[in-house]
Amino acid sequence: QSALTQPRSVSGSLGQSVTISCTGTSSDVGGYSYVSWYQHHPGKAPKLVIYNVSERPSGVPDRFSGSKSGNTASLTISGLQADDEADYYCYSYAGTYTFVVFGGGTRLTVL
Amino acid sequence: EVQLLESGGGLVQPGGSLRLSCAASGLTFSINAMSWVRQAPGKGLEWVSTIGGSGARTYYADSVKGRFTISRDNSKNTLFLQLNSLRVEDTAIYYCAKGGGYGFDPWGQGTLVTVSS
């Protein structure tokens, strides 16, 4: 299974917005609405921040938003806070053969 | 609140075996798909395996197919991962997570598997 493509790193200043892209194919991101995003602080359990492309789990602030266009999904974090500094992974369902696939991860640095 | 607690990790030689467990609480375990996801040192998250609620359906990443076996005991709210023919590249933190194809939530804290001679 090939990983979805994410930028290795992004950065933004406190209070600003950043967008992380996740590019797949028509067999995964482009073919299904089961794209999710995970925040991972090293040493802790990964946390779901977006599911079904743009849905937010309860407890996740509305500063986190998701979208999709064609084979590319995006996670936007607005009003950056220091605690947002973490690794972010996208994920997509990819059909009954491949099943699921993760992106390679993006390190977000808050300046 | 759903809680997942992994155990069973440790140091094992190449070619060896290990059995991981994940004790679940705070959910109706038998109706939920469950999965294992791992993270090798310095690497990203990698999906390993998923099992349906009844245990009838299982899915595996190509990298572990034929070597790892996922199973569950719904009477004990416990998920398992049997790791056989272990390789150095299987060294990773193994996370248990609720869910399957549609996403994972929540995740456990993970258990470390180290494959080394």
mmCIF file of C-alpha atoms in Angstrom:
data_model
loop_
_atom_site.group_PDB
_atom_site.id
_atom_site.type_symbol
_atom_site.label_atom_id
_atom_site.label_comp_id
_atom_site.label_asym_id
_atom_site.label_seq_id
_atom_site.Cartn_x
_atom_site.Cartn_y
_atom_site.Cartn_z
ATOM 1 C CA GLN A 1 0.000 0.000 0.000
ATOM 2 C CA SER A 2 1.421 3.398 -1.015
ATOM 3 C CA ALA A 3 1.218 6.243 1.434
ATOM 4 C CA LEU A 4 -0.766 9.348 0.678
ATOM 5 C CA THR A 5 1.456 12.358 -0.040
ATOM 6 C CA GLN A 6 1.770 15.085 2.584
ATOM 7 C CA PRO A 7 4.337 17.874 2.954
ATOM 8 C CA ARG A 8 7.013 16.857 5.435
ATOM 9 C CA SER A 9 6.658 20.080 7.379
ATOM 10 C CA VAL A 10 4.668 23.287 7.619
ATOM 11 C CA SER A 11 4.927 26.214 9.963
ATOM 12 C CA GLY A 12 2.868 29.185 11.055
ATOM 13 C CA SER A 13 2.898 31.897 13.674
ATOM 14 C CA LEU A 14 0.670 32.015 16.699
ATOM 15 C CA GLY A 15 -2.802 33.130 15.670
ATOM 16 C CA GLN A 16 -2.246 32.488 11.976
ATOM 17 C CA SER A 17 -3.699 29.720 9.802
ATOM 18 C CA VAL A 18 -2.012 26.824 8.078
ATOM 19 C CA THR A 19 -3.246 24.262 5.591
ATOM 20 C CA ILE A 20 -1.858 20.745 5.209
ATOM 21 C CA SER A 21 -2.509 18.919 1.958
ATOM 22 C CA CYS A 22 -2.933 15.194 1.419
ATOM 23 C CA THR A 23 -2.773 13.885 -2.130
ATOM 24 C CA GLY A 24 -3.916 10.432 -3.116
ATOM 25 C CA THR A 25 -5.600 8.869 -6.103
ATOM 26 C CA SER A 26 -9.082 8.115 -7.361
ATOM 27 C CA SER A 27 -8.741 4.745 -5.587
ATOM 28 C CA ASP A 28 -8.544 6.307 -2.149
ATOM 29 C CA VAL A 29 -8.989 10.030 -1.373
ATOM 30 C CA GLY A 30 -10.800 10.791 -4.620
ATOM 31 C CA GLY A 31 -13.034 7.758 -4.504
ATOM 32 C CA TYR A 32 -14.455 7.874 -0.997
ATOM 33 C CA SER A 33 -15.624 10.353 1.628
ATOM 34 C CA TYR A 34 -13.785 8.468 4.390
ATOM 35 C CA VAL A 35 -10.845 10.807 4.828
ATOM 36 C CA SER A 36 -9.748 11.528 8.374
ATOM 37 C CA TRP A 37 -6.967 13.481 10.071
ATOM 38 C CA TYR A 38 -5.015 12.631 13.225
ATOM 39 C CA GLN A 39 -2.980 14.836 15.543
ATOM 40 C CA HIS A 40 -0.037 13.098 17.174
ATOM 41 C CA HIS A 41 2.036 14.578 19.931
ATOM 42 C CA PRO A 42 5.143 12.381 20.341
ATOM 43 C CA GLY A 43 4.794 9.995 23.241
ATOM 44 C CA LYS A 44 1.012 10.288 23.309
ATOM 45 C CA ALA A 45 -1.857 8.466 21.648
ATOM 46 C CA PRO A 46 -2.854 9.850 18.226
ATOM 47 C CA LYS A 47 -6.083 11.860 18.318
ATOM 48 C CA LEU A 48 -8.803 12.087 15.676
ATOM 49 C CA VAL A 49 -9.440 15.717 14.694
ATOM 50 C CA ILE A 50 -11.415 15.348 11.446
ATOM 51 C CA TYR A 51 -13.423 12.443 10.013
ATOM 52 C CA ASN A 52 -15.532 11.924 6.878
ATOM 53 C CA VAL A 53 -13.529 14.682 5.136
ATOM 54 C CA SER A 54 -14.920 17.599 7.139
ATOM 55 C CA GLU A 55 -16.665 16.381 10.303
ATOM 56 C CA ARG A 56 -15.284 17.329 13.718
ATOM 57 C CA PRO A 57 -15.521 14.948 16.682
ATOM 58 C CA SER A 58 -17.010 16.424 19.820
ATOM 59 C CA GLY A 59 -14.395 18.282 21.810
ATOM 60 C CA VAL A 60 -12.296 19.292 18.794
ATOM 61 C CA PRO A 61 -12.363 23.086 18.400
ATOM 62 C CA ASP A 62 -13.825 24.598 15.242
ATOM 63 C CA ARG A 63 -10.370 26.004 14.480
ATOM 64 C CA PHE A 64 -9.836 22.625 12.796
ATOM 65 C CA SER A 65 -11.539 22.141 9.440
ATOM 66 C CA GLY A 66 -11.254 19.698 6.578
ATOM 67 C CA SER A 67 -12.089 19.661 2.905
ATOM 68 C CA LYS A 68 -11.493 17.696 -0.260
ATOM 69 C CA SER A 69 -11.172 18.477 -3.948
ATOM 70 C CA GLY A 70 -10.619 15.644 -6.366
ATOM 71 C CA ASN A 71 -7.783 13.462 -5.124
ATOM 72 C CA THR A 72 -6.517 15.995 -2.583
ATOM 73 C CA ALA A 73 -7.772 16.495 0.948
ATOM 74 C CA SER A 74 -6.798 19.401 3.176
ATOM 75 C CA LEU A 75 -6.679 20.158 6.874
ATOM 76 C CA THR A 76 -6.798 23.821 7.888
ATOM 77 C CA ILE A 77 -5.957 24.974 11.402
ATOM 78 C CA SER A 78 -6.826 28.570 12.123
ATOM 79 C CA GLY A 79 -5.874 30.697 15.125
ATOM 80 C CA LEU A 80 -2.750 28.619 15.707
ATOM 81 C CA GLN A 81 -1.954 27.828 19.313
ATOM 82 C CA ALA A 82 1.264 26.494 20.805
ATOM 83 C CA ASP A 83 -0.377 23.156 21.593
ATOM 84 C CA ASP A 84 -1.201 22.644 17.922
ATOM 85 C CA GLU A 85 2.477 21.889 17.335
ATOM 86 C CA ALA A 86 2.423 18.180 16.513
ATOM 87 C CA ASP A 87 2.547 15.657 13.685
ATOM 88 C CA TYR A 88 -0.566 15.422 11.533
ATOM 89 C CA TYR A 89 -1.529 12.380 9.471
ATOM 90 C CA CYS A 90 -4.211 12.012 6.852
ATOM 91 C CA TYR A 91 -5.922 8.710 6.223
ATOM 92 C CA SER A 92 -8.304 7.323 3.646
ATOM 93 C CA TYR A 93 -10.372 4.244 3.043
ATOM 94 C CA ALA A 94 -9.110 2.604 -0.142
ATOM 95 C CA GLY A 95 -11.550 -0.164 -1.004
ATOM 96 C CA THR A 96 -11.835 -3.804 -0.013
ATOM 97 C CA TYR A 97 -8.456 -4.861 -1.456
ATOM 98 C CA THR A 98 -6.057 -2.196 -0.208
ATOM 99 C CA PHE A 99 -8.454 -1.316 2.623
ATOM 100 C CA VAL A 100 -6.861 1.786 4.155
ATOM 101 C CA VAL A 101 -3.832 4.018 3.723
ATOM 102 C CA PHE A 102 -2.111 6.744 5.770
ATOM 103 C CA GLY A 103 -0.224 9.788 4.641
ATOM 104 C CA GLY A 104 3.436 10.079 5.488
ATOM 105 C CA GLY A 105 2.785 12.738 8.128
ATOM 106 C CA THR A 106 3.397 16.487 8.407
ATOM 107 C CA ARG A 107 5.270 18.140 11.259
ATOM 108 C CA LEU A 108 3.554 21.418 12.211
ATOM 109 C CA THR A 109 5.775 23.981 13.881
ATOM 110 C CA VAL A 110 4.148 26.945 15.608
ATOM 111 C CA LEU A 111 6.477 29.926 15.559
ATOM 112 C CA GLU B 1 -15.356 7.022 28.175
ATOM 113 C CA VAL B 2 -13.740 4.472 25.901
ATOM 114 C CA GLN B 3 -10.382 3.243 27.160
ATOM 115 C CA LEU B 4 -7.941 0.971 25.353
ATOM 116 C CA LEU B 5 -4.930 -0.520 27.099
ATOM 117 C CA GLU B 6 -2.296 -2.423 25.150
ATOM 118 C CA SER B 7 0.127 -4.930 26.622
ATOM 119 C CA GLY B 8 2.476 -7.678 25.544
ATOM 120 C CA GLY B 9 5.250 -5.713 23.891
ATOM 121 C CA GLY B 10 8.899 -6.407 24.540
ATOM 122 C CA LEU B 11 12.251 -7.431 23.096
ATOM 123 C CA VAL B 12 12.299 -10.422 20.771
ATOM 124 C CA GLN B 13 14.888 -11.890 18.419
ATOM 125 C CA PRO B 14 14.401 -11.923 14.648
ATOM 126 C CA GLY B 15 12.235 -14.880 13.691
ATOM 127 C CA GLY B 16 10.562 -14.896 17.073
ATOM 128 C CA SER B 17 6.941 -14.421 18.110
ATOM 129 C CA LEU B 18 4.950 -12.145 20.375
ATOM 130 C CA ARG B 19 1.288 -11.744 21.261
ATOM 131 C CA LEU B 20 -0.124 -8.288 21.870
ATOM 132 C CA SER B 21 -3.349 -7.670 23.762
ATOM 133 C CA CYS B 22 -5.664 -4.679 23.956
ATOM 134 C CA ALA B 23 -8.176 -4.507 26.800
ATOM 135 C CA ALA B 24 -11.172 -2.331 25.974
ATOM 136 C CA SER B 25 -13.668 -0.702 28.311
ATOM 137 C CA GLY B 26 -16.451 1.860 28.060
ATOM 138 C CA LEU B 27 -17.908 0.537 24.809
ATOM 139 C CA THR B 28 -20.056 -2.262 23.414
ATOM 140 C CA PHE B 29 -16.991 -4.110 22.219
ATOM 141 C CA SER B 30 -18.666 -6.754 20.059
ATOM 142 C CA ILE B 31 -20.267 -4.286 17.646
ATOM 143 C CA ASN B 32 -17.110 -2.342 16.867
ATOM 144 C CA ALA B 33 -14.398 -3.069 14.342
ATOM 145 C CA MET B 34 -10.964 -2.856 15.956
ATOM 146 C CA SER B 35 -7.560 -2.226 14.460
ATOM 147 C CA TRP B 36 -3.828 -2.204 15.045
ATOM 148 C CA VAL B 37 -1.643 0.638 13.778
ATOM 149 C CA ARG B 38 2.103 0.892 14.279
ATOM 150 C CA GLN B 39 4.810 3.546 14.200
ATOM 151 C CA ALA B 40 8.407 2.550 13.607
ATOM 152 C CA PRO B 41 11.129 4.768 15.130
ATOM 153 C CA GLY B 42 11.357 8.019 13.201
ATOM 154 C CA LYS B 43 8.623 6.930 10.781
ATOM 155 C CA GLY B 44 4.951 7.685 10.245
ATOM 156 C CA LEU B 45 1.824 5.771 11.167
ATOM 157 C CA GLU B 46 1.252 2.500 9.341
ATOM 158 C CA TRP B 47 -2.017 0.563 9.401
ATOM 159 C CA VAL B 48 -1.395 -3.086 10.299
ATOM 160 C CA SER B 49 -4.702 -4.930 10.590
ATOM 161 C CA THR B 50 -8.452 -4.627 11.200
ATOM 162 C CA ILE B 51 -11.056 -7.092 12.442
ATOM 163 C CA GLY B 52 -14.820 -6.808 12.216
ATOM 164 C CA GLY B 53 -17.043 -6.852 15.285
ATOM 165 C CA SER B 54 -17.885 -10.533 15.066
ATOM 166 C CA GLY B 55 -14.343 -11.525 14.141
ATOM 167 C CA ALA B 56 -15.452 -13.019 10.834
ATOM 168 C CA ARG B 57 -13.703 -10.441 8.645
ATOM 169 C CA THR B 58 -10.041 -9.589 8.901
ATOM 170 C CA TYR B 59 -7.806 -7.313 6.856
ATOM 171 C CA TYR B 60 -4.006 -7.031 6.759
ATOM 172 C CA ALA B 61 -1.368 -4.748 5.337
ATOM 173 C CA ASP B 62 0.797 -6.443 2.712
ATOM 174 C CA SER B 63 3.847 -5.973 4.953
ATOM 175 C CA VAL B 64 2.440 -8.311 7.633
ATOM 176 C CA LYS B 65 0.156 -10.635 5.664
ATOM 177 C CA GLY B 66 0.924 -14.265 6.426
ATOM 178 C CA ARG B 67 2.976 -13.402 9.532
ATOM 179 C CA PHE B 68 0.548 -11.541 11.815
ATOM 180 C CA THR B 69 -2.912 -12.691 12.935
ATOM 181 C CA ILE B 70 -5.574 -10.449 14.422
ATOM 182 C CA SER B 71 -8.279 -11.915 16.660
ATOM 183 C CA ARG B 72 -10.661 -10.891 19.410
ATOM 184 C CA ASP B 73 -12.454 -12.326 22.438
ATOM 185 C CA ASN B 74 -15.749 -10.470 22.712
ATOM 186 C CA SER B 75 -16.549 -12.181 26.013
ATOM 187 C CA LYS B 76 -13.470 -10.508 27.517
ATOM 188 C CA ASN B 77 -13.542 -7.246 25.537
ATOM 189 C CA THR B 78 -10.031 -7.973 24.339
ATOM 190 C CA LEU B 79 -8.287 -7.584 20.984
ATOM 191 C CA PHE B 80 -5.175 -9.562 20.078
ATOM 192 C CA LEU B 81 -2.379 -9.447 17.541
ATOM 193 C CA GLN B 82 -0.190 -12.511 17.114
ATOM 194 C CA LEU B 83 3.168 -11.541 15.621
ATOM 195 C CA ASN B 84 5.169 -14.406 14.077
ATOM 196 C CA SER B 85 8.359 -14.519 12.000
ATOM 197 C CA LEU B 86 9.294 -11.114 13.334
ATOM 198 C CA ARG B 87 11.773 -8.962 11.439
ATOM 199 C CA VAL B 88 13.919 -6.044 12.535
ATOM 200 C CA GLU B 89 11.662 -3.755 10.501
ATOM 201 C CA ASP B 90 8.676 -4.766 12.645
ATOM 202 C CA THR B 91 10.194 -2.764 15.502
ATOM 203 C CA ALA B 92 7.572 -0.163 16.368
ATOM 204 C CA ILE B 93 5.056 1.127 18.853
ATOM 205 C CA TYR B 94 1.861 -0.819 18.232
ATOM 206 C CA TYR B 95 -1.385 1.048 18.886
ATOM 207 C CA CYS B 96 -4.803 -0.461 19.335
ATOM 208 C CA ALA B 97 -7.692 1.656 18.024
ATOM 209 C CA LYS B 98 -11.464 1.435 17.795
ATOM 210 C CA GLY B 99 -12.687 1.469 14.235
ATOM 211 C CA GLY B 100 -11.770 0.172 10.838
ATOM 212 C CA GLY B 101 -12.109 1.444 7.320
ATOM 213 C CA TYR B 102 -13.835 4.695 8.216
ATOM 214 C CA GLY B 103 -11.229 5.873 10.727
ATOM 215 C CA PHE B 104 -9.895 5.234 14.189
ATOM 216 C CA ASP B 105 -11.116 6.753 17.433
ATOM 217 C CA PRO B 106 -9.925 6.506 20.115
ATOM 218 C CA TRP B 107 -6.429 5.045 20.280
ATOM 219 C CA GLY B 108 -4.565 3.370 23.091
ATOM 220 C CA GLN B 109 -1.214 4.567 24.420
ATOM 221 C CA GLY B 110 0.667 1.848 22.550
ATOM 222 C CA THR B 111 3.052 -0.962 23.381
ATOM 223 C CA LEU B 112 6.642 -1.123 22.149
ATOM 224 C CA VAL B 113 7.881 -4.119 20.182
ATOM 225 C CA THR B 114 11.632 -4.320 19.613
ATOM 226 C CA VAL B 115 13.021 -6.945 17.262
ATOM 227 C CA SER B 116 16.762 -7.276 17.691
ATOM 228 C CA SER B 117 19.451 -9.892 18.163
#
